[in-house]
Coordinates of C-alpha atoms in Angstrom, one line a residue:
Chain A
M1 CA -2.3 -20.1 -33.9
I2 CA 1.1 -19.7 -35.5
K3 CA 3.8 -21.9 -34.1
H4 CA 7.1 -20.2 -33.6
K5 CA 10.0 -22.6 -33.9
R6 CA 12.4 -20.9 -31.6
T7 CA 11.2 -19.5 -28.3
T8 CA 14.3 -19.6 -26.3
I9 CA 15.9 -16.5 -27.6
P10 CA 12.7 -14.4 -27.4
I11 CA 12.2 -15.6 -23.8
L12 CA 15.7 -14.6 -22.9
L13 CA 15.3 -11.2 -24.5
F14 CA 11.8 -10.3 -23.2
I15 CA 11.7 -12.0 -19.8
G16 CA 15.3 -12.6 -19.1
P17 CA 16.3 -9.1 -17.9
A18 CA 13.4 -8.8 -15.5
V19 CA 14.0 -12.2 -14.0
L20 CA 17.7 -11.5 -13.7
V21 CA 17.1 -8.2 -11.9
L22 CA 14.5 -9.7 -9.6
T23 CA 17.0 -12.5 -8.8
I24 CA 19.7 -10.0 -7.9
V25 CA 17.5 -7.6 -5.9
A26 CA 15.1 -10.0 -4.3
L27 CA 16.0 -13.7 -4.4
F28 CA 19.6 -13.3 -3.6
P29 CA 18.9 -11.1 -0.5
I30 CA 16.5 -13.7 0.8
M31 CA 19.1 -16.4 0.4
Y32 CA 21.5 -14.1 2.2
A33 CA 19.0 -13.5 5.0
L34 CA 18.6 -17.2 5.5
F35 CA 22.4 -17.6 5.6
C36 CA 22.8 -14.8 8.2
S37 CA 20.1 -16.3 10.4
F38 CA 22.4 -19.3 11.3
W39 CA 25.1 -17.0 12.6
N40 CA 25.8 -15.1 15.7
W41 CA 26.4 -11.9 13.8
H42 CA 26.9 -8.5 15.3
L43 CA 26.7 -5.6 12.9
H44 CA 29.7 -3.7 14.1
R45 CA 31.9 -6.4 15.6
S46 CA 33.0 -8.6 12.8
T47 CA 35.4 -10.6 14.9
L48 CA 32.6 -12.1 16.9
R49 CA 31.0 -13.9 14.0
E50 CA 30.3 -17.6 14.6
F51 CA 28.2 -20.3 13.2
I52 CA 25.5 -21.3 15.7
A53 CA 23.1 -23.4 13.5
F54 CA 19.5 -23.1 14.8
T55 CA 20.3 -21.4 18.1
N56 CA 18.8 -18.1 16.8
Y57 CA 15.5 -19.9 15.9
I58 CA 15.4 -21.6 19.3
N59 CA 16.0 -18.4 21.1
L60 CA 13.3 -16.7 19.1
F61 CA 10.6 -18.9 20.5
R62 CA 11.8 -18.2 24.0
D63 CA 12.0 -14.5 23.4
V64 CA 8.9 -12.9 25.1
R65 CA 9.3 -9.7 23.1
F66 CA 9.4 -11.6 19.8
L67 CA 6.4 -13.7 20.7
K68 CA 4.5 -10.5 21.7
S69 CA 5.3 -9.0 18.3
L70 CA 4.0 -12.0 16.6
G71 CA 0.8 -11.9 18.5
L72 CA 0.4 -8.2 18.1
T73 CA 1.0 -8.5 14.3
F74 CA -1.7 -11.2 14.0
L75 CA -4.2 -9.1 16.0
F76 CA -3.4 -6.0 14.1
T77 CA -3.7 -7.7 10.7
F78 CA -7.0 -9.4 11.8
L79 CA -8.5 -6.1 13.0
T80 CA -7.4 -3.9 10.1
V81 CA -8.2 -6.5 7.4
G82 CA -11.7 -7.0 8.9
G83 CA -12.2 -3.3 9.4
T84 CA -11.2 -2.3 5.9
I85 CA -13.3 -5.1 4.3
V86 CA -16.4 -4.1 6.3
F87 CA -16.1 -0.4 5.7
G88 CA -14.9 -0.8 2.1
F89 CA -17.9 -3.1 1.4
L90 CA -20.4 -0.7 3.0
L91 CA -19.0 2.3 1.1
A92 CA -19.0 0.3 -2.2
L93 CA -22.7 -0.4 -1.6
L94 CA -23.3 3.2 -0.9
V95 CA -21.8 4.4 -4.2
W96 CA -23.1 1.4 -6.2
K97 CA -26.0 3.1 -8.0
P98 CA -24.7 5.8 -10.4
F99 CA -25.1 9.4 -9.3
R100 CA -24.0 12.8 -10.4
G101 CA -20.4 13.4 -9.3
K102 CA -19.7 9.7 -8.7
N103 CA -16.2 9.8 -10.3
L104 CA -15.3 12.8 -8.2
A105 CA -16.6 11.2 -5.1
L106 CA -14.5 8.1 -5.8
A107 CA -11.5 10.2 -6.6
L108 CA -11.7 12.0 -3.3
M109 CA -12.4 8.8 -1.3
T110 CA -9.2 7.4 -2.8
I111 CA -7.0 10.0 -1.3
P112 CA -6.0 8.3 2.0
M113 CA -4.5 5.5 0.0
I114 CA -2.6 7.9 -2.2
M115 CA -1.1 10.1 0.5
T116 CA 2.4 9.3 1.6
P117 CA 1.9 7.0 4.7
V118 CA 4.6 8.7 6.7
V119 CA 2.9 12.1 6.2
S120 CA -0.5 10.8 7.0
A121 CA 0.7 9.2 10.2
L122 CA 2.4 12.4 11.1
I123 CA -0.8 14.4 10.6
W124 CA -2.8 12.0 12.7
K125 CA -0.2 12.1 15.4
V126 CA 0.3 15.8 15.6
F127 CA -3.1 17.2 14.9
L128 CA -5.6 14.5 15.7
F129 CA -4.2 12.2 18.4
E130 CA -2.3 14.9 20.4
A131 CA -3.5 14.6 24.0
N132 CA -3.9 18.3 24.8
V133 CA -4.6 20.3 21.6
G134 CA -5.5 17.4 19.4
L135 CA -8.8 17.4 17.5
I136 CA -10.1 14.1 18.7
N137 CA -9.8 14.9 22.3
W138 CA -11.3 18.3 21.7
L139 CA -14.3 16.6 20.0
L140 CA -14.6 14.2 22.9
S141 CA -14.4 17.1 25.4
L142 CA -17.5 18.5 23.7
F143 CA -19.4 15.5 25.0
G144 CA -17.8 15.8 28.4
I145 CA -15.3 12.9 27.8
R146 CA -11.7 13.3 28.8
G147 CA -9.8 11.7 26.0
P148 CA -6.7 9.5 26.7
A149 CA -3.1 10.3 25.6
W150 CA -3.7 8.3 22.5
I151 CA -0.1 7.7 21.3
A152 CA 1.5 7.4 24.7
T153 CA -0.6 5.0 26.6
S154 CA -1.8 1.4 26.3
P155 CA -4.1 0.2 24.8
W156 CA -4.8 3.4 23.0
A157 CA -1.6 3.4 21.1
F158 CA -2.6 0.1 19.5
V159 CA -6.1 1.4 18.9
S160 CA -4.5 4.4 17.2
I161 CA -2.4 2.4 14.7
V162 CA -5.5 0.3 13.9
I163 CA -7.6 3.3 13.3
V164 CA -5.1 5.0 11.0
N165 CA -4.4 1.8 9.0
I166 CA -8.1 1.3 8.5
W167 CA -8.5 4.9 7.3
F168 CA -5.5 4.3 5.0
M169 CA -6.5 1.1 3.4
T170 CA -10.4 1.2 3.2
P171 CA -10.2 2.9 -0.2
F172 CA -8.4 -0.1 -1.6
V173 CA -11.3 -2.4 -0.7
L174 CA -13.8 0.2 -1.8
L175 CA -12.3 0.5 -5.3
I176 CA -12.0 -3.3 -5.9
I177 CA -15.5 -4.1 -4.6
E178 CA -17.0 -1.1 -6.5
A179 CA -15.4 -2.4 -9.7
A180 CA -16.7 -5.9 -9.0
L181 CA -20.2 -4.7 -8.2
S182 CA -20.5 -2.7 -11.5
G183 CA -19.5 -5.9 -13.3
L184 CA -22.4 -8.0 -11.8
P185 CA -25.2 -9.0 -14.2
K186 CA -28.0 -6.5 -13.7
E187 CA -30.7 -9.0 -14.9
T188 CA -30.2 -11.4 -12.0
L189 CA -30.4 -8.6 -9.5
E190 CA -33.5 -7.1 -11.1
A191 CA -35.2 -10.4 -11.3
A192 CA -34.6 -11.0 -7.6
A193 CA -35.9 -7.5 -6.8
I194 CA -39.1 -8.2 -8.8
D195 CA -39.5 -11.5 -7.0
G196 CA -39.7 -9.5 -3.8
A197 CA -36.3 -10.1 -2.4
G198 CA -35.4 -7.2 -0.1
Y199 CA -32.2 -5.2 -0.3
W200 CA -30.2 -7.1 2.4
K201 CA -31.5 -10.4 1.1
R202 CA -30.3 -9.6 -2.4
I203 CA -26.9 -8.7 -0.9
H204 CA -26.7 -11.8 1.2
Y205 CA -27.9 -14.4 -1.3
I206 CA -26.9 -13.0 -4.7
V207 CA -24.2 -10.3 -4.4
L208 CA -21.9 -11.9 -1.7
P209 CA -21.7 -15.3 -3.4
M210 CA -20.8 -13.6 -6.7
L211 CA -18.1 -11.7 -5.0
K212 CA -16.4 -14.7 -3.5
G213 CA -13.5 -14.6 -5.9
T214 CA -13.0 -10.9 -5.4
I215 CA -13.0 -11.3 -1.7
L216 CA -10.4 -14.0 -1.9
F217 CA -8.2 -11.7 -3.9
I218 CA -8.8 -8.9 -1.4
L219 CA -8.0 -11.1 1.6
I220 CA -4.5 -12.1 0.2
F221 CA -3.7 -8.5 -0.7
R222 CA -4.9 -7.0 2.6
I223 CA -3.3 -9.7 4.8
T224 CA 0.1 -9.5 3.2
I225 CA 0.2 -5.7 3.2
D226 CA -1.1 -5.1 6.7
Y227 CA 1.2 -7.8 8.0
R228 CA 4.3 -6.0 6.9
T229 CA 3.1 -2.5 7.9
F230 CA 6.1 -0.4 8.9
D231 CA 5.9 3.3 8.0
I232 CA 2.7 4.2 9.8
I233 CA 3.6 2.5 13.0
Y234 CA 7.2 3.7 13.0
T235 CA 6.0 7.3 12.6
L236 CA 3.0 7.1 14.9
T237 CA 4.4 5.3 18.0
G238 CA 7.8 3.9 17.1
G239 CA 6.7 0.6 18.6
G240 CA 5.9 2.1 22.0
P241 CA 4.7 2.4 24.7
A242 CA 6.5 -0.5 26.3
F243 CA 6.7 -2.4 22.9
D244 CA 2.9 -2.5 22.8
T245 CA 2.8 -1.6 19.2
Q246 CA 6.0 -3.2 18.1
L247 CA 4.8 -5.3 15.2
L248 CA 7.1 -7.8 13.5
S249 CA 8.6 -5.4 10.9
L250 CA 9.5 -3.0 13.7
W251 CA 10.9 -5.8 15.8
V252 CA 13.2 -6.8 13.0
Y253 CA 14.2 -3.3 12.4
N254 CA 14.9 -2.6 16.1
V255 CA 16.8 -5.7 16.7
A256 CA 19.0 -5.2 13.6
L257 CA 19.7 -1.5 13.8
R258 CA 19.3 -0.7 17.5
T259 CA 20.9 -3.8 19.1
F260 CA 22.9 -4.7 16.0
Q261 CA 22.1 -8.5 16.3
I262 CA 21.9 -9.0 12.5
G263 CA 21.8 -12.8 12.6
Y264 CA 19.0 -12.9 15.2
A265 CA 17.0 -10.2 13.3
N266 CA 17.3 -12.2 10.1
A267 CA 16.1 -15.3 11.9
G268 CA 13.0 -13.3 13.0
A269 CA 12.5 -12.0 9.5
T270 CA 12.6 -15.5 8.2
V271 CA 10.0 -16.7 10.7
M272 CA 7.9 -13.6 9.7
M273 CA 8.2 -14.5 6.0
V274 CA 7.3 -18.2 6.6
A275 CA 4.3 -17.4 8.7
V276 CA 2.7 -15.1 6.2
G277 CA 3.5 -17.6 3.4
L278 CA 1.7 -20.3 5.4
I279 CA -1.3 -18.1 5.9
C280 CA -1.6 -17.3 2.2
F281 CA -1.1 -20.9 1.3
A282 CA -3.9 -22.0 3.7
I283 CA -6.2 -19.4 2.2
L284 CA -5.4 -20.6 -1.3
V285 CA -6.0 -24.2 -0.3
V286 CA -9.3 -23.4 1.2
A287 CA -10.3 -21.6 -2.0
T288 CA -11.6 -23.7 -4.8
R289 CA -9.2 -25.1 -7.3
E290 CA -10.8 -23.2 -10.1
R291 CA -10.3 -19.9 -8.4
R292 CA -6.7 -20.7 -7.7
E293 CA -6.1 -21.6 -11.3
R294 CA -7.7 -18.3 -12.5
W295 CA -5.5 -16.5 -10.0
L296 CA -2.2 -17.9 -10.9
S297 CA -2.6 -18.0 -14.6
K298 CA -5.1 -15.7 -16.0
Chain B
M1 CA -57.5 6.7 0.0
K2 CA -55.3 4.1 1.7
S3 CA -53.3 3.4 -1.5
I4 CA -52.6 7.1 -1.9
S5 CA -51.2 7.4 1.6
T6 CA -49.0 4.3 1.2
Q7 CA -47.8 5.7 -2.1
F8 CA -47.0 9.0 -0.5
H9 CA -45.3 7.1 2.3
R10 CA -43.1 5.1 -0.1
R11 CA -42.1 8.2 -1.9
L12 CA -41.1 9.8 1.3
M13 CA -39.1 6.8 2.2
I14 CA -37.2 6.9 -1.1
R15 CA -36.5 10.5 -0.7
F16 CA -35.3 9.9 2.9
S17 CA -33.0 7.1 2.0
K18 CA -31.6 9.1 -0.9
L19 CA -30.9 11.9 1.6
A20 CA -29.4 9.5 4.1
R21 CA -27.2 8.0 1.3
N22 CA -25.9 11.5 0.3
V23 CA -25.2 12.4 3.9
A24 CA -23.2 9.1 4.3
I25 CA -21.2 9.7 1.1
A26 CA -20.4 13.3 2.2
L27 CA -19.3 12.1 5.6
A28 CA -17.1 9.4 4.1
I29 CA -15.5 12.0 1.8
A30 CA -15.0 14.3 4.8
I31 CA -13.2 11.7 6.8
A32 CA -11.1 10.7 3.8
L33 CA -10.1 14.3 3.1
F34 CA -9.8 15.7 6.5
P35 CA -6.1 15.1 7.3
F36 CA -5.0 16.5 4.0
F37 CA -7.4 19.5 4.4
W38 CA -6.2 20.1 7.9
V39 CA -2.5 20.0 7.1
V40 CA -2.9 22.4 4.2
L41 CA -4.8 24.7 6.6
A42 CA -2.2 24.3 9.3
S43 CA 0.6 25.1 6.9
F44 CA -0.8 28.6 6.5
K45 CA -1.2 29.2 10.2
N46 CA 1.2 31.1 12.4
H47 CA 2.5 29.6 15.6
H48 CA -0.2 31.3 17.7
D49 CA -3.1 30.1 15.6
L50 CA -1.8 26.6 15.5
M51 CA -2.0 26.1 19.2
K52 CA -5.6 27.4 19.7
V53 CA -8.2 25.2 21.4
P54 CA -10.8 25.0 20.1
P55 CA -9.1 24.9 16.7
V56 CA -9.7 27.9 14.4
L57 CA -10.9 27.7 10.9
L58 CA -10.6 31.4 10.2
F59 CA -7.3 33.1 10.6
R60 CA -4.9 35.4 8.8
P61 CA -2.9 33.2 6.5
T62 CA 0.9 33.4 6.5
L63 CA 3.5 32.1 4.1
E64 CA 6.2 32.0 6.7
N65 CA 6.1 28.2 7.1
Y66 CA 6.9 27.7 3.5
Q67 CA 10.3 29.2 4.0
V68 CA 11.2 25.7 4.9
V69 CA 11.1 24.8 1.3
T70 CA 14.1 27.1 0.7
Q71 CA 16.1 25.9 3.7
E72 CA 16.9 23.0 6.0
G73 CA 18.1 20.9 3.1
F74 CA 14.6 20.5 1.6
L75 CA 15.8 20.8 -1.9
H76 CA 18.5 18.2 -1.3
F77 CA 15.9 15.8 -0.1
F78 CA 13.6 16.7 -2.9
N79 CA 16.2 16.1 -5.6
N80 CA 17.0 12.7 -4.0
S81 CA 13.3 11.7 -4.0
A82 CA 12.8 12.9 -7.6
I83 CA 15.9 11.2 -9.0
V84 CA 15.3 7.9 -7.2
T85 CA 11.6 7.9 -8.0
L86 CA 11.9 8.8 -11.7
G87 CA 14.9 6.6 -12.2
S88 CA 13.5 3.5 -10.7
V89 CA 10.1 3.9 -12.4
A90 CA 11.8 4.3 -15.8
L91 CA 14.1 1.3 -15.2
S92 CA 11.2 -0.9 -14.0
I93 CA 9.1 0.0 -17.0
A94 CA 11.9 -0.8 -19.4
L95 CA 12.3 -4.2 -17.7
G96 CA 8.7 -5.0 -16.8
V97 CA 6.7 -4.2 -19.9
P98 CA 8.7 -6.5 -22.3
A99 CA 8.6 -9.2 -19.6
A100 CA 4.8 -8.8 -19.3
F101 CA 4.5 -9.1 -23.1
G102 CA 6.6 -12.3 -23.0
L103 CA 4.6 -13.8 -20.2
S104 CA 1.4 -13.0 -22.1
R105 CA 2.4 -14.1 -25.5
I106 CA 5.3 -16.6 -25.4
P107 CA 4.3 -20.0 -24.1
F108 CA 7.0 -21.6 -22.1
R109 CA 7.3 -24.0 -19.2
A110 CA 8.7 -21.8 -16.5
N111 CA 6.0 -19.2 -17.1
R112 CA 4.2 -20.1 -13.9
F113 CA 7.4 -20.1 -12.0
V114 CA 8.1 -16.5 -13.1
M115 CA 4.6 -15.4 -12.2
L116 CA 5.0 -17.0 -8.8
L117 CA 8.3 -15.2 -8.3
V118 CA 6.7 -11.9 -9.2
L119 CA 3.8 -12.5 -6.9
S120 CA 5.9 -13.6 -3.9
V121 CA 8.2 -10.5 -4.3
R122 CA 5.1 -8.4 -4.4
F123 CA 3.6 -9.8 -1.2
M124 CA 6.9 -10.4 0.8
P125 CA 7.4 -8.4 4.0
Y126 CA 9.8 -5.7 2.7
I127 CA 11.9 -5.8 5.9
V128 CA 13.0 -9.3 4.8
F129 CA 14.7 -7.8 1.8
A130 CA 15.9 -4.7 3.6
L131 CA 18.3 -6.2 6.1
P132 CA 20.3 -8.4 3.7
L133 CA 20.3 -5.6 1.1
F134 CA 21.8 -3.4 3.7
L135 CA 24.6 -5.9 4.4
I136 CA 25.3 -6.5 0.7
M137 CA 25.2 -2.9 -0.2
A138 CA 27.4 -1.9 2.7
N139 CA 30.0 -4.3 1.4
L140 CA 29.8 -2.9 -2.1
G141 CA 29.8 0.7 -0.8
L142 CA 26.3 1.4 -2.2
V143 CA 24.6 2.4 1.0
G144 CA 23.9 6.1 0.9
T145 CA 24.0 6.3 -2.9
R146 CA 21.1 7.3 -5.0
G147 CA 21.9 4.6 -7.5
G148 CA 21.6 2.0 -4.8
V149 CA 18.3 3.2 -3.5
L150 CA 17.0 3.6 -7.1
F151 CA 17.9 0.0 -7.9
V152 CA 16.3 -1.4 -4.7
Y153 CA 13.0 0.4 -5.5
I154 CA 12.7 -2.0 -8.4
I155 CA 11.5 -4.5 -5.7
I156 CA 8.4 -2.3 -5.3
N157 CA 7.8 -1.4 -8.9
L158 CA 8.7 -4.3 -11.1
P159 CA 6.3 -6.9 -9.7
I160 CA 3.3 -4.6 -9.9
I161 CA 4.3 -3.5 -13.5
I162 CA 4.7 -7.1 -14.7
W163 CA 1.4 -8.2 -13.0
I164 CA -0.8 -5.4 -14.3
M165 CA 0.7 -5.1 -17.7
R166 CA 0.3 -8.8 -18.3
A167 CA -3.4 -8.3 -17.7
F168 CA -3.5 -5.5 -20.2
F169 CA -1.6 -7.5 -22.8
D170 CA -3.9 -10.4 -22.3
D171 CA -6.8 -8.1 -23.2
V172 CA -5.3 -7.3 -26.6
P173 CA -6.8 -9.8 -29.1
R174 CA -4.3 -12.3 -30.3
E175 CA -5.7 -12.1 -33.9
L176 CA -3.8 -8.8 -34.2
D177 CA -0.4 -10.3 -33.6
E178 CA -1.2 -13.3 -35.8
A179 CA -2.1 -11.1 -38.7
A180 CA 1.1 -9.2 -38.2
Y181 CA 3.2 -12.4 -38.1
L182 CA 1.5 -13.5 -41.3
D183 CA 2.7 -10.3 -42.9
G184 CA 6.2 -11.3 -41.9
A185 CA 6.7 -9.1 -38.9
S186 CA 9.2 -10.0 -36.3
R187 CA 8.4 -10.4 -32.6
A188 CA 10.0 -7.1 -31.7
R189 CA 8.0 -5.4 -34.3
V190 CA 4.7 -7.0 -33.2
F191 CA 5.6 -5.9 -29.6
F192 CA 6.5 -2.3 -30.4
Q193 CA 4.1 -1.6 -33.3
V194 CA 1.1 -3.8 -32.7
V195 CA 0.5 -4.9 -29.2
L196 CA 2.1 -2.1 -27.2
P197 CA 0.1 0.7 -28.8
C198 CA -3.1 -1.2 -27.9
A199 CA -2.0 -1.5 -24.3
L200 CA -0.9 2.2 -23.9
P201 CA -3.6 2.9 -21.3
G202 CA -2.0 0.2 -19.2
V203 CA 1.4 1.8 -19.5
S204 CA 0.1 5.1 -18.2
T205 CA -1.7 3.3 -15.4
I206 CA 1.4 1.5 -14.2
T207 CA 3.5 4.6 -14.6
I208 CA 1.2 6.6 -12.3
L209 CA 0.9 3.7 -9.8
S210 CA 4.7 3.1 -9.6
L211 CA 5.5 6.8 -9.4
I212 CA 3.2 7.1 -6.4
F213 CA 4.5 4.0 -4.6
A214 CA 8.1 5.0 -5.2
W215 CA 7.6 8.6 -4.1
N216 CA 5.8 7.4 -0.9
E217 CA 8.4 4.7 0.0
Y218 CA 9.9 4.9 3.4
L219 CA 11.4 1.6 4.8
F220 CA 14.1 1.0 2.2
A221 CA 15.0 4.7 2.1
L222 CA 15.3 4.8 5.9
I223 CA 17.6 1.8 6.0
L224 CA 19.6 2.2 2.8
S225 CA 19.8 5.9 2.0
G226 CA 22.7 6.6 4.5
R227 CA 23.4 10.3 4.9
D228 CA 23.6 11.5 1.3
A229 CA 20.7 9.9 -0.5
Q230 CA 17.9 10.5 2.0
T231 CA 14.6 11.0 0.4
L232 CA 11.8 13.5 1.4
T233 CA 10.0 11.0 3.6
V234 CA 13.2 10.2 5.5
G235 CA 14.1 13.8 5.7
L236 CA 10.8 14.7 7.1
T237 CA 11.0 12.2 10.0
R238 CA 14.6 13.0 10.7
F239 CA 13.7 16.7 10.8
L240 CA 10.9 15.8 13.1
G241 CA 13.2 13.9 15.5
G242 CA 15.2 16.8 16.8
M243 CA 12.3 19.3 17.0
E244 CA 9.0 17.7 17.7
T245 CA 7.9 20.8 19.6
S246 CA 4.8 22.8 18.8
V247 CA 7.0 25.6 17.6
R248 CA 7.8 23.5 14.6
W249 CA 4.3 22.3 13.7
G250 CA 3.9 25.0 11.0
T251 CA 7.1 24.2 9.3
L252 CA 6.3 20.5 9.6
S253 CA 3.0 21.1 7.9
A254 CA 4.5 23.0 5.0
W255 CA 7.0 20.2 4.5
A256 CA 4.2 17.6 4.6
V257 CA 2.1 19.5 2.1
A258 CA 5.1 19.8 -0.2
I259 CA 5.5 16.0 -0.2
V260 CA 1.9 15.1 -0.5
A261 CA 0.5 17.7 -2.8
P262 CA 2.2 16.4 -6.0
V263 CA 0.9 12.9 -5.4
V264 CA -2.6 14.0 -4.4
L265 CA -3.0 16.4 -7.4
M266 CA -1.7 13.8 -9.8
S267 CA -4.1 11.2 -8.4
L268 CA -7.0 13.5 -8.9
F269 CA -6.1 14.3 -12.5
V270 CA -5.6 10.8 -13.6
N271 CA -8.0 9.1 -11.2
K272 CA -9.7 6.8 -13.7
H273 CA -6.3 5.4 -14.8
L274 CA -5.3 5.0 -11.2
R275 CA -8.5 3.2 -10.2
R276 CA -8.0 0.9 -13.2
G277 CA -4.6 0.1 -11.9
F278 CA -5.9 -0.9 -8.5
T279 CA -8.8 -2.9 -10.0
S280 CA -7.3 -4.4 -13.1
D281 CA -5.9 -7.5 -11.5
I282 CA -9.0 -8.8 -10.0
G283 CA -9.1 -11.3 -12.9

């Protein structure tokens, strides 16, 4: 290995600009959000601005609507992360063995993830979930079931956003697990098969343990991304009916841009950020040190 | 006799499970594709055919819905989307690829801190950035400008580019750089002429990925694009707001197809690159 004497200048030249821009566009706004959260700050009435220390935070935990958003967000994240991992894993097993047209099949299965979320949500809303002429209720009517008004009534609105998000994100899990499966050592699996281990036994005792690192990676990805879901829900339900699908991102958006309480909204956003940070931290702590190392510094 | 029958039975089972597998795969593809397929179909239907229950597959196609592309400000939104997307992707690549090289090749103490910063930005709820950015940009008069939105999209693109490109650079054998250094090449030369050419597949992967993410973006555009810089996604939902009546379903579909088709087509053509992008950071 060649030792370079000077590394300061190359670091500044190569990494400096990116770090500087990230600081301006990401770090500084977070600081600013923290700052705002200690103020009673109305978006359009600048005369009423006053420093109120932690009052916003105290109010948050008395705010039924905020607590409901928090609970709904956890439930939504739990359901969609679980759903996508189960479906993604089963699909990956399905396409594990090579077959003719596998690449095309994978390409087509990737499409939900590629499509503009706003557009997908709109299609689901207008053509599939629509109460009277929607396809889902038409299909149900073939079996003599009268389908609900999906988007407009509880709990179906919540069910709808979960369904659409699982549809949207399953390909992500599929692709990652598919790649991980094709990287598994064939010899081990063949040896187990010869020893008489059945299909599901091989999956349970050999494949799943080998995929642990991958599943950790998927968990972090899926949790953080579902936790912040905005576009799909905003388009599908707008948070309704009766705030039953108002997840945290929508809560922050509505408080900031509908009631203009910017300070309060920023306090909510801060709590949202800290909560997901703690969840990720907990997952990384539970994961073994070796995996954590590999993750942070490949 | 018995062995023959069990053998036959086993063969039958294999054939059956193969069939079941193919059916399951076909079903999965159908579910994945259906919304896109259906909106393309709907975009060619007239008002009457759109409202039919049960829905019709066979109908006389019409192009009338696609008139929306020439009106209702569609081109304005399209331009905004194109400029913001291309600009921010170009800027993020210019910033991110050298940074990824630096993180892969130059050992320094704050290396981990930078990676942690990149990772946290990638996983942060975007609404946390969006509000303060709105306040800051409003003070600077940047809300509603394409430049402002373009710059903010760096939040989405830059972390992914740095993260994925670093993995690609790590895969380029270090012996190559060392040989070049021995020949007296400078760092810049090693980067541009030795390592970067080897990591070109990575560059196309991140380009495609970030183009898609930026094109599909909604939250930042909704909050920061004001009146003049609205992108296609914002335009679509605004357009929907006033006229969410069945009369407009056709127009809506044409608009939706116009947004989604470029992305879907691109993803099909370069699917292997794309998949590599999604899977390259498993580690």
